[in-house]
Short mmCIF file of C-alpha atoms and ligand atoms in Angstrom, two decimals:
data_model
loop_
_atom_site.label_atom_id
_atom_site.label_comp_id
_atom_site.label_asym_id
_atom_site.label_seq_id
_atom_site.Cartn_x
_atom_site.Cartn_y
_atom_site.Cartn_z
CA MET A 243 94.29 116.77 74.29
CA LYS A 244 91.16 118.71 75.17
CA LEU A 245 88.46 117.05 77.20
CA SER A 246 84.95 117.98 76.23
CA LYS A 247 82.63 119.11 78.97
CA GLU A 248 80.20 116.23 78.44
CA ILE A 249 82.78 113.49 79.02
CA LYS A 250 81.64 110.91 81.55
CA LEU A 251 84.11 111.08 84.42
CA PRO A 252 84.94 108.32 86.90
CA ARG A 253 84.26 108.96 90.57
CA HIS A 254 87.33 107.09 91.71
CA VAL A 255 90.63 106.68 89.85
CA ALA A 256 93.25 104.20 91.08
CA ILE A 257 96.80 104.33 89.76
CA ILE A 258 99.66 101.87 90.02
CA MET A 259 102.59 104.26 89.73
CA ASP A 260 105.04 101.83 88.14
CA GLY A 261 108.25 102.34 86.15
CA ASN A 262 110.43 104.56 88.34
CA GLY A 263 113.36 102.13 88.21
CA ARG A 264 113.30 101.83 84.42
CA TRP A 265 112.93 105.60 84.09
CA ALA A 266 116.19 106.00 86.02
CA LYS A 267 117.93 103.17 84.14
CA LYS A 268 117.19 104.83 80.82
CA ARG A 269 119.13 107.83 82.14
CA HIS A 270 121.98 105.69 83.54
CA LYS A 271 121.05 106.75 87.06
CA PRO A 272 120.48 104.70 90.23
CA ARG A 273 116.97 103.41 90.91
CA LEU A 274 116.48 105.83 93.78
CA PHE A 275 116.87 108.70 91.37
CA GLY A 276 113.77 107.35 89.63
CA HIS A 277 111.91 107.00 92.91
CA ARG A 278 112.73 110.60 93.78
CA GLN A 279 111.38 111.76 90.44
CA GLY A 280 108.34 109.51 90.89
CA ALA A 281 107.59 110.99 94.30
CA LEU A 282 107.87 114.56 92.98
CA HIS A 283 105.67 113.61 90.08
CA ALA A 284 103.04 112.15 92.44
CA ARG A 285 102.87 115.51 94.21
CA ASP A 286 102.45 117.40 90.94
CA PHE A 287 99.91 114.87 89.77
CA ILE A 288 97.77 115.31 92.88
CA GLU A 289 97.81 119.07 92.38
CA MET A 290 96.86 118.69 88.72
CA PHE A 291 94.19 116.09 89.50
CA ALA A 292 92.28 118.52 91.72
CA GLN A 293 91.02 120.43 88.67
CA TYR A 294 88.95 117.47 87.42
CA LYS A 295 86.53 117.44 90.33
CA ILE A 296 86.86 113.66 90.58
CA PRO A 297 86.21 112.89 94.25
CA TYR A 298 88.66 109.99 94.84
CA LEU A 299 92.21 109.21 93.75
CA SER A 300 94.14 106.18 95.02
CA LEU A 301 97.89 106.00 94.41
CA TYR A 302 99.87 102.80 94.90
CA ALA A 303 103.21 103.90 96.34
CA PHE A 304 104.58 100.82 98.13
CA SER A 305 103.22 97.29 98.28
CA THR A 306 103.48 94.68 101.03
CA GLU A 307 105.74 92.80 98.59
CA ASN A 308 108.05 95.75 98.00
CA TRP A 309 109.75 94.97 101.35
CA ASN A 310 111.48 92.19 99.41
CA ARG A 311 113.65 94.71 97.57
CA PRO A 312 117.23 95.48 98.67
CA ILE A 313 117.29 97.23 102.04
CA ALA A 314 118.93 100.38 100.63
CA GLU A 315 116.12 100.82 98.10
CA VAL A 316 113.43 100.26 100.75
CA GLN A 317 115.08 102.74 103.10
CA GLY A 318 115.44 105.26 100.30
CA ILE A 319 111.73 104.99 99.47
CA LEU A 320 110.78 105.35 103.15
CA LYS A 321 112.94 108.47 103.36
CA LEU A 322 111.27 109.91 100.28
CA LEU A 323 107.87 109.31 101.83
CA GLU A 324 108.95 111.09 104.96
CA ASP A 325 110.55 114.00 103.09
CA ASN A 326 107.52 114.51 100.85
CA LEU A 327 104.77 114.39 103.43
CA GLU A 328 105.03 118.01 104.52
CA GLU A 329 104.89 119.45 101.01
CA THR A 330 102.04 117.08 100.10
CA VAL A 331 100.05 118.32 103.10
CA LYS A 332 100.70 121.90 102.02
CA ILE A 333 99.35 121.22 98.53
CA ALA A 334 96.44 119.26 100.01
CA ASN A 335 95.43 122.15 102.23
CA GLU A 336 95.71 124.63 99.37
CA LYS A 337 93.45 122.48 97.21
CA ASN A 338 91.08 121.34 99.96
CA ILE A 339 92.21 117.71 99.58
CA ARG A 340 91.88 115.13 102.30
CA ILE A 341 94.85 112.75 102.54
CA ASN A 342 94.11 109.20 103.58
CA HIS A 343 96.31 106.13 104.04
CA LEU A 344 95.57 102.68 102.64
CA GLY A 345 97.61 99.93 104.24
CA ASN A 346 98.94 98.73 107.53
CA PRO A 347 100.95 101.43 109.32
CA ASP A 348 102.36 98.99 111.91
CA ARG A 349 105.42 97.91 109.93
CA LEU A 350 106.45 101.48 109.12
CA PRO A 351 109.15 103.17 111.22
CA ARG A 352 107.77 105.01 114.23
CA ASN A 353 108.68 108.52 112.98
CA ILE A 354 106.88 107.91 109.68
CA GLN A 355 103.83 106.56 111.50
CA LEU A 356 103.70 109.76 113.53
CA LYS A 357 104.24 112.05 110.56
CA ALA A 358 101.63 110.20 108.51
CA LYS A 359 99.16 110.48 111.38
CA GLU A 360 99.81 114.21 111.54
CA ALA A 361 99.29 114.53 107.78
CA LEU A 362 95.93 112.75 107.98
CA GLU A 363 94.93 114.88 110.93
CA ALA A 364 95.98 118.13 109.20
CA THR A 365 93.80 117.45 106.15
CA ARG A 366 90.92 115.67 107.88
CA ASN A 367 88.36 118.41 107.32
CA ASN A 368 89.16 119.02 103.65
CA THR A 369 86.22 118.26 101.42
CA ALA A 370 86.99 118.77 97.70
CA LEU A 371 88.42 115.30 97.17
CA THR A 372 90.17 112.43 98.92
CA VAL A 373 93.59 111.19 97.90
CA ASN A 374 94.45 107.73 99.20
CA ILE A 375 98.14 106.94 99.44
CA ALA A 376 98.64 103.18 99.48
CA PHE A 377 101.81 102.49 101.42
CA ASN A 378 102.60 99.07 102.84
CA TYR A 379 99.37 98.12 101.14
CA GLY A 380 98.43 94.67 99.86
CA GLY A 381 94.97 93.64 98.70
CA ARG A 382 95.21 90.16 100.19
CA SER A 383 96.48 91.43 103.50
CA GLU A 384 93.63 93.98 103.54
CA ILE A 385 91.07 91.21 103.01
CA VAL A 386 92.61 89.01 105.72
CA ALA A 387 92.67 91.97 108.14
CA ALA A 388 88.99 92.62 107.41
CA ALA A 389 88.10 88.96 108.06
CA ARG A 390 89.99 89.08 111.35
CA LYS A 391 88.22 92.24 112.51
CA ILE A 392 84.84 90.71 111.64
CA MET A 393 85.70 87.60 113.66
CA ASP A 394 87.07 89.63 116.57
CA GLU A 395 83.78 91.48 116.71
CA HIS A 396 81.85 88.17 116.77
CA ILE A 397 79.64 89.20 113.89
CA PRO A 398 77.27 86.31 113.08
CA SER A 399 78.21 84.68 109.78
CA ASP A 400 74.65 85.22 108.48
CA ASP A 401 75.25 88.97 108.68
CA VAL A 402 78.45 88.87 106.65
CA ASP A 403 77.66 89.94 103.11
CA GLU A 404 79.56 91.96 100.50
CA ASN A 405 78.35 95.28 101.86
CA LEU A 406 79.32 94.50 105.41
CA PHE A 407 82.69 93.11 104.31
CA SER A 408 83.46 96.28 102.33
CA ARG A 409 83.00 98.34 105.46
CA TYR A 410 85.97 96.55 107.04
CA LEU A 411 88.33 97.46 104.21
CA TYR A 412 90.59 100.54 104.22
CA THR A 413 88.29 102.09 101.60
CA ASN A 414 85.25 101.98 103.88
CA GLY A 415 82.66 104.52 102.71
CA MET A 416 84.30 105.20 99.33
CA PRO A 417 83.03 104.17 95.91
CA ASP A 418 84.98 101.40 94.19
CA PRO A 419 87.51 102.57 91.60
CA ASP A 420 85.89 103.04 88.20
CA LEU A 421 89.12 103.59 86.33
CA PHE A 422 92.25 101.62 87.21
CA ILE A 423 95.43 102.83 85.53
CA ARG A 424 98.81 101.13 85.50
CA THR A 425 101.81 102.90 84.07
CA GLY A 426 105.10 101.18 83.22
CA ASP A 427 104.07 98.56 80.67
CA GLU A 428 103.03 95.69 82.93
CA MET A 429 99.56 94.19 82.67
CA ARG A 430 98.79 92.99 86.14
CA LEU A 431 97.20 94.27 89.32
CA SER A 432 100.12 93.43 91.65
CA ASN A 433 97.81 93.08 94.65
CA PHE A 434 96.31 96.58 94.42
CA LEU A 435 92.66 96.99 95.45
CA ILE A 436 91.86 93.48 94.29
CA TRP A 437 88.47 93.42 96.04
CA GLN A 438 87.48 96.97 95.05
CA ALA A 439 88.59 96.68 91.41
CA ALA A 440 86.18 93.82 90.65
CA TYR A 441 84.41 95.91 87.99
CA ALA A 442 86.95 98.66 87.40
CA GLU A 443 87.83 99.59 83.84
CA LEU A 444 91.49 98.71 83.36
CA TYR A 445 93.87 100.95 81.45
CA PHE A 446 97.47 99.96 80.86
CA THR A 447 100.07 102.27 79.37
CA PRO A 448 103.76 101.77 78.55
CA ILE A 449 104.51 105.30 79.76
CA LEU A 450 106.72 105.20 82.86
CA TRP A 451 105.25 106.87 85.95
CA PRO A 452 107.52 109.97 86.05
CA ASP A 453 106.50 110.71 82.44
CA PHE A 454 102.74 110.17 82.88
CA GLY A 455 101.40 113.69 82.45
CA LYS A 456 98.12 115.52 82.03
CA HIS A 457 97.90 114.71 78.35
CA ASP A 458 98.24 110.98 79.08
CA PHE A 459 95.69 111.15 81.88
CA ASP A 460 93.23 112.95 79.61
CA LYS A 461 93.69 110.17 77.08
CA ALA A 462 92.89 107.56 79.73
CA LEU A 463 89.77 109.50 80.74
CA LYS A 464 88.64 109.75 77.15
CA ILE A 465 89.05 106.02 76.60
CA TYR A 466 87.27 105.33 79.89
CA SER A 467 84.33 107.49 78.85
CA LYS A 468 83.84 105.34 75.74
CA ARG A 469 83.85 102.04 77.59
CA GLN A 470 80.55 100.36 78.10
CA ARG A 471 80.12 99.10 81.62
CA ARG A 472 77.63 96.30 82.09
CA PHE A 473 78.40 94.89 85.54
CA GLY A 474 77.25 91.49 84.35
CA GLY A 475 73.96 92.81 82.98
CA LEU A 476 73.01 93.64 79.42
CA GLU A 477 73.65 96.88 77.62
CA SER A 478 70.64 99.17 77.66
CA LEU A 479 68.90 99.35 74.28
C1 IPE B 725 107.31 101.72 91.15
O1 IPE B 725 108.45 101.72 90.38
C2 IPE B 725 107.56 102.19 92.55
C3 IPE B 725 107.59 101.12 93.56
C4 IPE B 725 107.27 99.88 93.35
C5 IPE B 725 108.01 101.49 94.90
P1 IPE B 725 109.43 100.46 90.29
O2 IPE B 725 110.50 100.62 91.30
O3 IPE B 725 108.69 99.19 90.38
O4 IPE B 725 110.02 100.66 88.83
P2 IPE B 725 110.38 99.53 87.79
O5 IPE B 725 109.16 98.69 87.60
O6 IPE B 725 111.52 98.74 88.37
O7 IPE B 725 110.76 100.27 86.56
C1 IPE B 726 103.54 97.63 91.99
O1 IPE B 726 104.72 97.71 91.28
C2 IPE B 726 103.67 98.38 93.29
C3 IPE B 726 103.76 99.82 93.17
C4 IPE B 726 103.77 100.54 92.08
C5 IPE B 726 103.84 100.51 94.42
P1 IPE B 726 105.82 96.55 91.35
O2 IPE B 726 106.91 96.98 90.45
O3 IPE B 726 106.16 96.25 92.75
O4 IPE B 726 105.02 95.31 90.76
P2 IPE B 726 105.54 93.98 90.06
O5 IPE B 726 106.61 93.41 90.95
O6 IPE B 726 106.08 94.38 88.72
O7 IPE B 726 104.34 93.12 89.94
MG1 MG B 727 107.85 97.96 89.01
#
């Protein structure tokens, strides 16, 4: 699919990368085989995404609820994160991409915390676009953490409005997602960016994450560009 030059692009795309397990099952392979393919695909996707000149991409890699999975699967996913960080940083530096983390690092193993910190540091001055990796991320936990920080700082309740609150979220300073994609045939948000997605355009596809390629992304962008966003107002005449 070719995208015309005039297409209206989002400024921030958020993706729930779902369907790795089913992708593996279809091939009679263990779930971790799907996660490995999903992680490699995420790397390729980031590289491909850079050509669109869209300034923000947020990828949901591991939710606060995903700890409830069998320990072997959780450990396998953590290992994949660790193994992929270096190569992701390499791609990020080649493409002038800043890598950012959404989520609470505290529950992650110490070595991953350190490596993630290094990755953020190594790409800190890159300016073409920002890629947020949501790992141990939950929208509700993000909102509760923001409320706690506001209270800890003794901010008077009269000063707490939507703008101020947004500044205490992990996405501080970024535009809200305009286009919110979920692969893998489920139609729910699963606790991803629930504050920020208030007016996002939602796009659900049955395609499983490891199969979601450029052609499919172009299709999502094309559909997005035809949506009429009103934000509660009326369409302009
Ligand atoms: C998404 O794929 C990746 C994570 C949640 C870590 P799933 O593992 O949820 O894949 P399905 O939904 O079981 O196919
Ligand atoms: C959402 O997928 C989380 C990620 C893709 C990281 P899940 O597979 O965990 O979501 P549910 O359980 O189907 O809602
Ligand atoms: Mg899933």
